[in-house]
Amino acid sequence: MQTKKNEFIGRDHWINQIVKVFLYLLLVIGAVTSVFPFLWVIFSAFKTSKEIFQVPPTFFPHQPTLRNFYQLLEFLPYGRQMLNSFIFTTSIMVGVLFTSSLAGYIFGKFDFPGKNILFLLILVTLMIPFSVIAVPLYLLISFIGWIDTYQGLIVPSLVSAFGIFFMRQYIHGIPGDYMEAARIDGFSEFSIYVKIILPLIKPALAALAILTFLFHWGRLLWPLLVIDSEVMKTLSLGIAGLTQARAARYDLQMVASCGLILPVLMFFLVTQRQFIKSVQLSGLKG
Amino acid sequence: MPGALMKLLRKNQKLSTKKLNFVYTGIISVLGFYALFFLFPLLYAGFLSVTSGIPGESLSFIGLENYRYAFYEDSLFWVALKNTLYFTALTLFPTTVLALLIAAGLNRAMKSRSILLPCYFAPQLTALVAVAVIFRYFYDPTVGLFNFILSKLRLPQFYYLEDAREAMPSIVLMCIWREVGWAVVIFLAGLQSIPEQYYEAAQLDGANRWQLLRRITLPLLSPIILFYVILEMVWCFQIFDPMYVVTPQGGPLHSTYTIVFHIYRNGFFYWRMPYACALTYVLFLICLTATIIVLRIGRTSWEY
């Protein structure tokens, strides 16, 4: 009796094969669905305005044109906004890497009074939604006179509680022998940090860099509050403005979105494994 | 000689001035910076929330009036709250279930995983703004792709973002599309960390598929699922970008009007900043309470 049952559910039974293929097909369909909108946007960027609005819609452009790019530049200082996004995101990334690794190193490898309380405090702030500090932060930045400037956008985000936490966990697991040896050799503490610790934590730095970049590249709320002028807007803000003012100009919106998506997409294609590993390592939300 | 030197150094470890200098400079600069741009605003928001008027000009202390107003008189507040909860529930459950299924599938499909997994994760790379823009086109009732496909299939068409009942589900669908990837990545890592031996041992003992799932996979995966649910839930509570991009006026009959949108409107459109601050504290309280509740539920139901 038992063997008969197993034979039916056994690996080679043809029903199992069909089910397997079917499930696999579902997985592939899911993957295609995930990627499809990207392909659509990229192709649409090259379609003529008429083609974008026509019914039935086309997938591949029938008359590929670059006119959308030119038209976009008439509406937005697009190049400048892309530059803004790059400056904004990379500056924050570098800043966060530096502050997080420094603080993480100190919390992870040193003992001093109040260390545990301070660290706990930092952890607690992770729970607080950004909106809570959005208003007062705006008032503070306004008070300093940094509205509509790069500094106003960048400086408040330079220290990340998550970054400190992440780095501290990683550095804590590193054996302290290298540091001790360097100390005996007479190195200054800061040079120990630069020459020994930093090279040792490269994987964690890479992961944090990727996540920080991703998070700030598409950020909307904070730039929305701080930036007023078209010229200083970040890319995501510029695109949002496009949907508000020109409600149905899908052609422009498609092209604009490409600029937002493509740099990250290409970077992703090149560094896939590291990317996904970083996300798994940290669990940080995009 | 070297031995004695070492001993001396080790004894004075905690008191070395070089170290202390480094530690304190580092801590004070980094944390001081953080305090200025995070802790100070946090406290200032609390202070503002019990006042009324314009910060810097005419501010008057009014106690908990803002909070009372929010709960008892501001009907839009309740609308925002309801919409946000609706959005969270509608997004969280399908995403979790879908991601679990996909992760389970990918766990088996070893050969094609290297192509499929990046595909699923790709939506996470797009800024939410870009996603909203693209889907806005898809959702256009006249020229959009979705209605076109539906018409070809002889199925009824929708108004999506222009209909009060369809607007929020449309945004939800967009967010599910985007969020599944992240969950898949995390769940897959979790699934792969379960040692093969557990399954083998159980199978030797005669366990069938269903028991394997219930007794091994789910309990071992539950911390990760809990972790994900909490983070995603808090993310959902703060959802703003798609609504702002796609339905800047709050949607048909305020159907896509969420809490952060309400905060933004009050603070930066009507410039009622103290009131907005009070609202943000309420949001914070909601997130905290929900997290604690979910943690409690999670801990008790998966003891093993």
PDB file of C-alpha atoms in Angstrom, chain B residues 51-233:
ATOM      1  CA  THR B  51       1.626  75.622  20.483  1.00  0.00           C
ATOM      2  CA  SER B  52      -0.230  77.491  17.824  1.00  0.00           C
ATOM      3  CA  GLY B  53       0.724  80.227  15.419  1.00  0.00           C
ATOM      4  CA  ILE B  54       3.779  80.883  13.318  1.00  0.00           C
ATOM      5  CA  PRO B  55       7.154  79.726  14.590  1.00  0.00           C
ATOM      6  CA  GLY B  56       9.491  82.635  14.920  1.00  0.00           C
ATOM      7  CA  GLU B  57       6.762  85.236  15.012  1.00  0.00           C
ATOM      8  CA  SER B  58       3.613  84.663  16.981  1.00  0.00           C
ATOM      9  CA  LEU B  59       3.650  81.458  18.958  1.00  0.00           C
ATOM     10  CA  SER B  60       1.274  80.781  21.814  1.00  0.00           C
ATOM     11  CA  PHE B  61       1.079  77.836  24.113  1.00  0.00           C
ATOM     12  CA  ILE B  62      -2.175  75.958  23.806  1.00  0.00           C
ATOM     13  CA  GLY B  63      -1.536  72.659  25.490  1.00  0.00           C
ATOM     14  CA  LEU B  64      -2.993  69.566  23.881  1.00  0.00           C
ATOM     15  CA  GLU B  65      -5.459  71.532  21.774  1.00  0.00           C
ATOM     16  CA  ASN B  66      -3.870  70.422  18.498  1.00  0.00           C
ATOM     17  CA  TYR B  67      -4.254  66.793  19.433  1.00  0.00           C
ATOM     18  CA  ARG B  68      -7.816  67.289  20.519  1.00  0.00           C
ATOM     19  CA  TYR B  69      -8.595  69.032  17.279  1.00  0.00           C
ATOM     20  CA  ALA B  70      -7.080  66.220  15.250  1.00  0.00           C
ATOM     21  CA  PHE B  71      -9.129  63.532  16.879  1.00  0.00           C
ATOM     22  CA  TYR B  72     -12.398  65.313  17.512  1.00  0.00           C
ATOM     23  CA  GLU B  73     -12.868  67.894  14.799  1.00  0.00           C
ATOM     24  CA  ASP B  74     -10.564  67.231  11.881  1.00  0.00           C
ATOM     25  CA  SER B  75     -12.576  64.934   9.666  1.00  0.00           C
ATOM     26  CA  LEU B  76      -9.813  64.805   7.087  1.00  0.00           C
ATOM     27  CA  PHE B  77      -7.541  63.334   9.728  1.00  0.00           C
ATOM     28  CA  TRP B  78      -9.800  60.327  10.096  1.00  0.00           C
ATOM     29  CA  VAL B  79     -10.098  60.022   6.335  1.00  0.00           C
ATOM     30  CA  ALA B  80      -6.321  60.014   6.078  1.00  0.00           C
ATOM     31  CA  LEU B  81      -6.035  57.459   8.836  1.00  0.00           C
ATOM     32  CA  LYS B  82      -8.596  55.174   7.270  1.00  0.00           C
ATOM     33  CA  ASN B  83      -6.975  55.448   3.847  1.00  0.00           C
ATOM     34  CA  THR B  84      -3.525  54.732   5.233  1.00  0.00           C
ATOM     35  CA  LEU B  85      -4.700  51.644   7.080  1.00  0.00           C
ATOM     36  CA  TYR B  86      -6.577  50.507   4.005  1.00  0.00           C
ATOM     37  CA  PHE B  87      -3.470  50.971   1.905  1.00  0.00           C
ATOM     38  CA  THR B  88      -1.288  49.130   4.405  1.00  0.00           C
ATOM     39  CA  ALA B  89      -3.575  46.138   4.703  1.00  0.00           C
ATOM     40  CA  LEU B  90      -4.105  45.911   0.955  1.00  0.00           C
ATOM     41  CA  THR B  91      -0.396  46.103   0.215  1.00  0.00           C
ATOM     42  CA  LEU B  92       1.147  44.136   3.040  1.00  0.00           C
ATOM     43  CA  PHE B  93      -0.685  40.834   2.800  1.00  0.00           C
ATOM     44  CA  PRO B  94      -0.527  40.123  -0.931  1.00  0.00           C
ATOM     45  CA  THR B  95       3.094  41.211  -1.037  1.00  0.00           C
ATOM     46  CA  THR B  96       4.090  38.895   1.798  1.00  0.00           C
ATOM     47  CA  VAL B  97       2.225  35.901   0.440  1.00  0.00           C
ATOM     48  CA  LEU B  98       3.379  36.438  -3.135  1.00  0.00           C
ATOM     49  CA  ALA B  99       6.962  36.929  -2.043  1.00  0.00           C
ATOM     50  CA  LEU B 100       6.903  33.747   0.026  1.00  0.00           C
ATOM     51  CA  LEU B 101       5.608  31.755  -2.920  1.00  0.00           C
ATOM     52  CA  ILE B 102       8.100  33.273  -5.317  1.00  0.00           C
ATOM     53  CA  ALA B 103      10.977  32.796  -2.916  1.00  0.00           C
ATOM     54  CA  ALA B 104       9.991  29.165  -2.436  1.00  0.00           C
ATOM     55  CA  GLY B 105       9.886  28.723  -6.187  1.00  0.00           C
ATOM     56  CA  LEU B 106      13.219  30.411  -6.699  1.00  0.00           C
ATOM     57  CA  ASN B 107      14.723  28.296  -3.976  1.00  0.00           C
ATOM     58  CA  ARG B 108      14.087  25.254  -6.134  1.00  0.00           C
ATOM     59  CA  ALA B 109      14.995  26.746  -9.493  1.00  0.00           C
ATOM     60  CA  MET B 110      18.716  26.902  -9.023  1.00  0.00           C
ATOM     61  CA  LYS B 111      19.755  27.261 -12.610  1.00  0.00           C
ATOM     62  CA  SER B 112      17.609  30.194 -13.634  1.00  0.00           C
ATOM     63  CA  ARG B 113      17.752  31.932 -10.300  1.00  0.00           C
ATOM     64  CA  SER B 114      20.613  34.175 -11.337  1.00  0.00           C
ATOM     65  CA  ILE B 115      18.452  35.640 -14.074  1.00  0.00           C
ATOM     66  CA  LEU B 116      15.075  35.578 -12.365  1.00  0.00           C
ATOM     67  CA  LEU B 117      16.031  37.054  -9.026  1.00  0.00           C
ATOM     68  CA  PRO B 118      17.476  40.303 -10.430  1.00  0.00           C
ATOM     69  CA  CYS B 119      14.308  40.635 -12.520  1.00  0.00           C
ATOM     70  CA  TYR B 120      12.130  40.477  -9.443  1.00  0.00           C
ATOM     71  CA  PHE B 121      14.359  42.847  -7.548  1.00  0.00           C
ATOM     72  CA  ALA B 122      14.662  45.425 -10.329  1.00  0.00           C
ATOM     73  CA  PRO B 123      11.507  47.384  -9.404  1.00  0.00           C
ATOM     74  CA  GLN B 124      13.115  48.232  -6.086  1.00  0.00           C
ATOM     75  CA  LEU B 125      15.696  50.238  -7.953  1.00  0.00           C
ATOM     76  CA  THR B 126      13.262  52.692  -9.393  1.00  0.00           C
ATOM     77  CA  ALA B 127      12.461  55.757  -7.463  1.00  0.00           C
ATOM     78  CA  LEU B 128       8.872  55.584  -6.345  1.00  0.00           C
ATOM     79  CA  VAL B 129       8.329  58.732  -8.321  1.00  0.00           C
ATOM     80  CA  ALA B 130       9.288  57.067 -11.592  1.00  0.00           C
ATOM     81  CA  VAL B 131       7.055  54.097 -10.843  1.00  0.00           C
ATOM     82  CA  ALA B 132       4.143  56.418 -10.223  1.00  0.00           C
ATOM     83  CA  VAL B 133       4.748  58.231 -13.496  1.00  0.00           C
ATOM     84  CA  ILE B 134       4.911  55.042 -15.525  1.00  0.00           C
ATOM     85  CA  PHE B 135       1.864  53.521 -13.947  1.00  0.00           C
ATOM     86  CA  ARG B 136      -0.019  56.762 -14.359  1.00  0.00           C
ATOM     87  CA  TYR B 137       0.301  56.259 -18.069  1.00  0.00           C
ATOM     88  CA  PHE B 138      -0.738  52.616 -17.825  1.00  0.00           C
ATOM     89  CA  TYR B 139      -3.776  53.663 -15.857  1.00  0.00           C
ATOM     90  CA  ASP B 140      -4.997  56.349 -18.241  1.00  0.00           C
ATOM     91  CA  PRO B 141      -8.584  55.396 -19.100  1.00  0.00           C
ATOM     92  CA  THR B 142      -8.375  56.425 -22.747  1.00  0.00           C
ATOM     93  CA  VAL B 143      -4.856  55.855 -24.009  1.00  0.00           C
ATOM     94  CA  GLY B 144      -3.381  53.758 -21.228  1.00  0.00           C
ATOM     95  CA  LEU B 145      -2.091  50.252 -21.725  1.00  0.00           C
ATOM     96  CA  PHE B 146      -4.234  48.466 -19.166  1.00  0.00           C
ATOM     97  CA  ASN B 147      -7.585  49.481 -20.556  1.00  0.00           C
ATOM     98  CA  PHE B 148      -6.347  48.656 -24.013  1.00  0.00           C
ATOM     99  CA  ILE B 149      -5.453  45.110 -22.985  1.00  0.00           C
ATOM    100  CA  LEU B 150      -8.758  44.745 -21.188  1.00  0.00           C
ATOM    101  CA  SER B 151     -10.655  45.900 -24.237  1.00  0.00           C
ATOM    102  CA  LYS B 152      -8.856  43.380 -26.389  1.00  0.00           C
ATOM    103  CA  LEU B 153      -9.853  40.652 -23.969  1.00  0.00           C
ATOM    104  CA  ARG B 154     -13.457  41.877 -24.071  1.00  0.00           C
ATOM    105  CA  LEU B 155     -13.258  42.587 -20.363  1.00  0.00           C
ATOM    106  CA  PRO B 156     -14.792  45.641 -18.673  1.00  0.00           C
ATOM    107  CA  GLN B 157     -12.571  48.665 -18.435  1.00  0.00           C
ATOM    108  CA  PHE B 158     -11.880  50.819 -15.437  1.00  0.00           C
ATOM    109  CA  TYR B 159     -11.335  54.430 -14.572  1.00  0.00           C
ATOM    110  CA  TYR B 160      -8.507  53.605 -12.177  1.00  0.00           C
ATOM    111  CA  LEU B 161      -7.080  56.761 -10.751  1.00  0.00           C
ATOM    112  CA  GLU B 162     -10.130  58.833 -11.540  1.00  0.00           C
ATOM    113  CA  ASP B 163     -12.645  56.711  -9.733  1.00  0.00           C
ATOM    114  CA  ALA B 164     -13.042  57.022  -5.980  1.00  0.00           C
ATOM    115  CA  ARG B 165     -13.232  53.314  -5.405  1.00  0.00           C
ATOM    116  CA  GLU B 166     -10.501  52.283  -7.807  1.00  0.00           C
ATOM    117  CA  ALA B 167      -7.890  54.921  -7.121  1.00  0.00           C
ATOM    118  CA  MET B 168      -6.377  53.446  -3.966  1.00  0.00           C
ATOM    119  CA  PRO B 169      -6.342  49.851  -5.242  1.00  0.00           C
ATOM    120  CA  SER B 170      -4.586  51.121  -8.351  1.00  0.00           C
ATOM    121  CA  ILE B 171      -1.845  52.655  -6.258  1.00  0.00           C
ATOM    122  CA  VAL B 172      -1.751  49.519  -4.129  1.00  0.00           C
ATOM    123  CA  LEU B 173      -1.152  47.391  -7.207  1.00  0.00           C
ATOM    124  CA  MET B 174       1.705  49.650  -8.201  1.00  0.00           C
ATOM    125  CA  CYS B 175       3.279  49.332  -4.768  1.00  0.00           C
ATOM    126  CA  ILE B 176       2.876  45.573  -4.639  1.00  0.00           C
ATOM    127  CA  TRP B 177       4.649  45.377  -7.978  1.00  0.00           C
ATOM    128  CA  ARG B 178       7.475  47.409  -6.565  1.00  0.00           C
ATOM    129  CA  GLU B 179       7.766  45.877  -3.109  1.00  0.00           C
ATOM    130  CA  VAL B 180       7.586  42.158  -3.859  1.00  0.00           C
ATOM    131  CA  GLY B 181      11.207  42.111  -4.995  1.00  0.00           C
ATOM    132  CA  TRP B 182      12.659  43.182  -1.701  1.00  0.00           C
ATOM    133  CA  ALA B 183      10.638  40.618   0.220  1.00  0.00           C
ATOM    134  CA  VAL B 184      11.645  37.893  -2.225  1.00  0.00           C
ATOM    135  CA  VAL B 185      15.305  38.657  -1.708  1.00  0.00           C
ATOM    136  CA  ILE B 186      15.021  38.539   2.058  1.00  0.00           C
ATOM    137  CA  PHE B 187      12.838  35.445   2.178  1.00  0.00           C
ATOM    138  CA  LEU B 188      15.100  33.649  -0.246  1.00  0.00           C
ATOM    139  CA  ALA B 189      18.091  34.344   1.972  1.00  0.00           C
ATOM    140  CA  GLY B 190      16.085  32.992   4.878  1.00  0.00           C
ATOM    141  CA  LEU B 191      15.046  29.861   3.038  1.00  0.00           C
ATOM    142  CA  GLN B 192      18.586  29.172   1.982  1.00  0.00           C
ATOM    143  CA  SER B 193      19.836  29.481   5.517  1.00  0.00           C
ATOM    144  CA  ILE B 194      17.769  26.525   6.675  1.00  0.00           C
ATOM    145  CA  PRO B 195      20.141  23.582   6.775  1.00  0.00           C
ATOM    146  CA  GLU B 196      19.313  20.750   4.457  1.00  0.00           C
ATOM    147  CA  GLN B 197      19.837  18.252   7.284  1.00  0.00           C
ATOM    148  CA  TYR B 198      16.671  19.297   9.054  1.00  0.00           C
ATOM    149  CA  TYR B 199      14.597  18.295   6.057  1.00  0.00           C
ATOM    150  CA  GLU B 200      16.501  15.084   5.555  1.00  0.00           C
ATOM    151  CA  ALA B 201      16.184  14.053   9.178  1.00  0.00           C
ATOM    152  CA  ALA B 202      12.466  14.780   9.164  1.00  0.00           C
ATOM    153  CA  GLN B 203      11.920  12.872   5.965  1.00  0.00           C
ATOM    154  CA  LEU B 204      13.750   9.892   7.415  1.00  0.00           C
ATOM    155  CA  ASP B 205      11.313  10.038  10.272  1.00  0.00           C
ATOM    156  CA  GLY B 206       8.489   9.812   7.760  1.00  0.00           C
ATOM    157  CA  ALA B 207       7.257  13.392   7.611  1.00  0.00           C
ATOM    158  CA  ASN B 208       5.226  14.374   4.572  1.00  0.00           C
ATOM    159  CA  ARG B 209       5.425  17.643   2.628  1.00  0.00           C
ATOM    160  CA  TRP B 210       2.839  19.456   4.686  1.00  0.00           C
ATOM    161  CA  GLN B 211       4.512  18.630   7.972  1.00  0.00           C
ATOM    162  CA  LEU B 212       7.875  19.725   6.653  1.00  0.00           C
ATOM    163  CA  LEU B 213       6.364  23.087   5.865  1.00  0.00           C
ATOM    164  CA  ARG B 214       4.621  23.563   9.170  1.00  0.00           C
ATOM    165  CA  ARG B 215       7.242  22.231  11.515  1.00  0.00           C
ATOM    166  CA  ILE B 216      10.487  23.286   9.906  1.00  0.00           C
ATOM    167  CA  THR B 217      10.179  25.933   7.226  1.00  0.00           C
ATOM    168  CA  LEU B 218       7.629  28.290   8.721  1.00  0.00           C
ATOM    169  CA  PRO B 219       8.989  28.380  12.279  1.00  0.00           C
ATOM    170  CA  LEU B 220      12.525  28.946  11.078  1.00  0.00           C
ATOM    171  CA  LEU B 221      11.396  31.572   8.622  1.00  0.00           C
ATOM    172  CA  SER B 222       9.101  33.355  11.042  1.00  0.00           C
ATOM    173  CA  PRO B 223      11.676  35.770  12.529  1.00  0.00           C
ATOM    174  CA  ILE B 224      12.468  36.963   9.039  1.00  0.00           C
ATOM    175  CA  ILE B 225       8.821  37.240   8.089  1.00  0.00           C
ATOM    176  CA  LEU B 226       8.182  39.202  11.268  1.00  0.00           C
ATOM    177  CA  PHE B 227      11.109  41.487  10.597  1.00  0.00           C
ATOM    178  CA  TYR B 228       9.855  42.095   7.086  1.00  0.00           C
ATOM    179  CA  VAL B 229       6.238  42.674   8.096  1.00  0.00           C
ATOM    180  CA  ILE B 230       7.203  45.282  10.650  1.00  0.00           C
ATOM    181  CA  LEU B 231       9.490  47.208   8.329  1.00  0.00           C
ATOM    182  CA  GLU B 232       7.064  47.072   5.439  1.00  0.00           C
ATOM    183  CA  MET B 233       4.149  48.077   7.646  1.00  0.00           C
TER     184      MET B 233
END
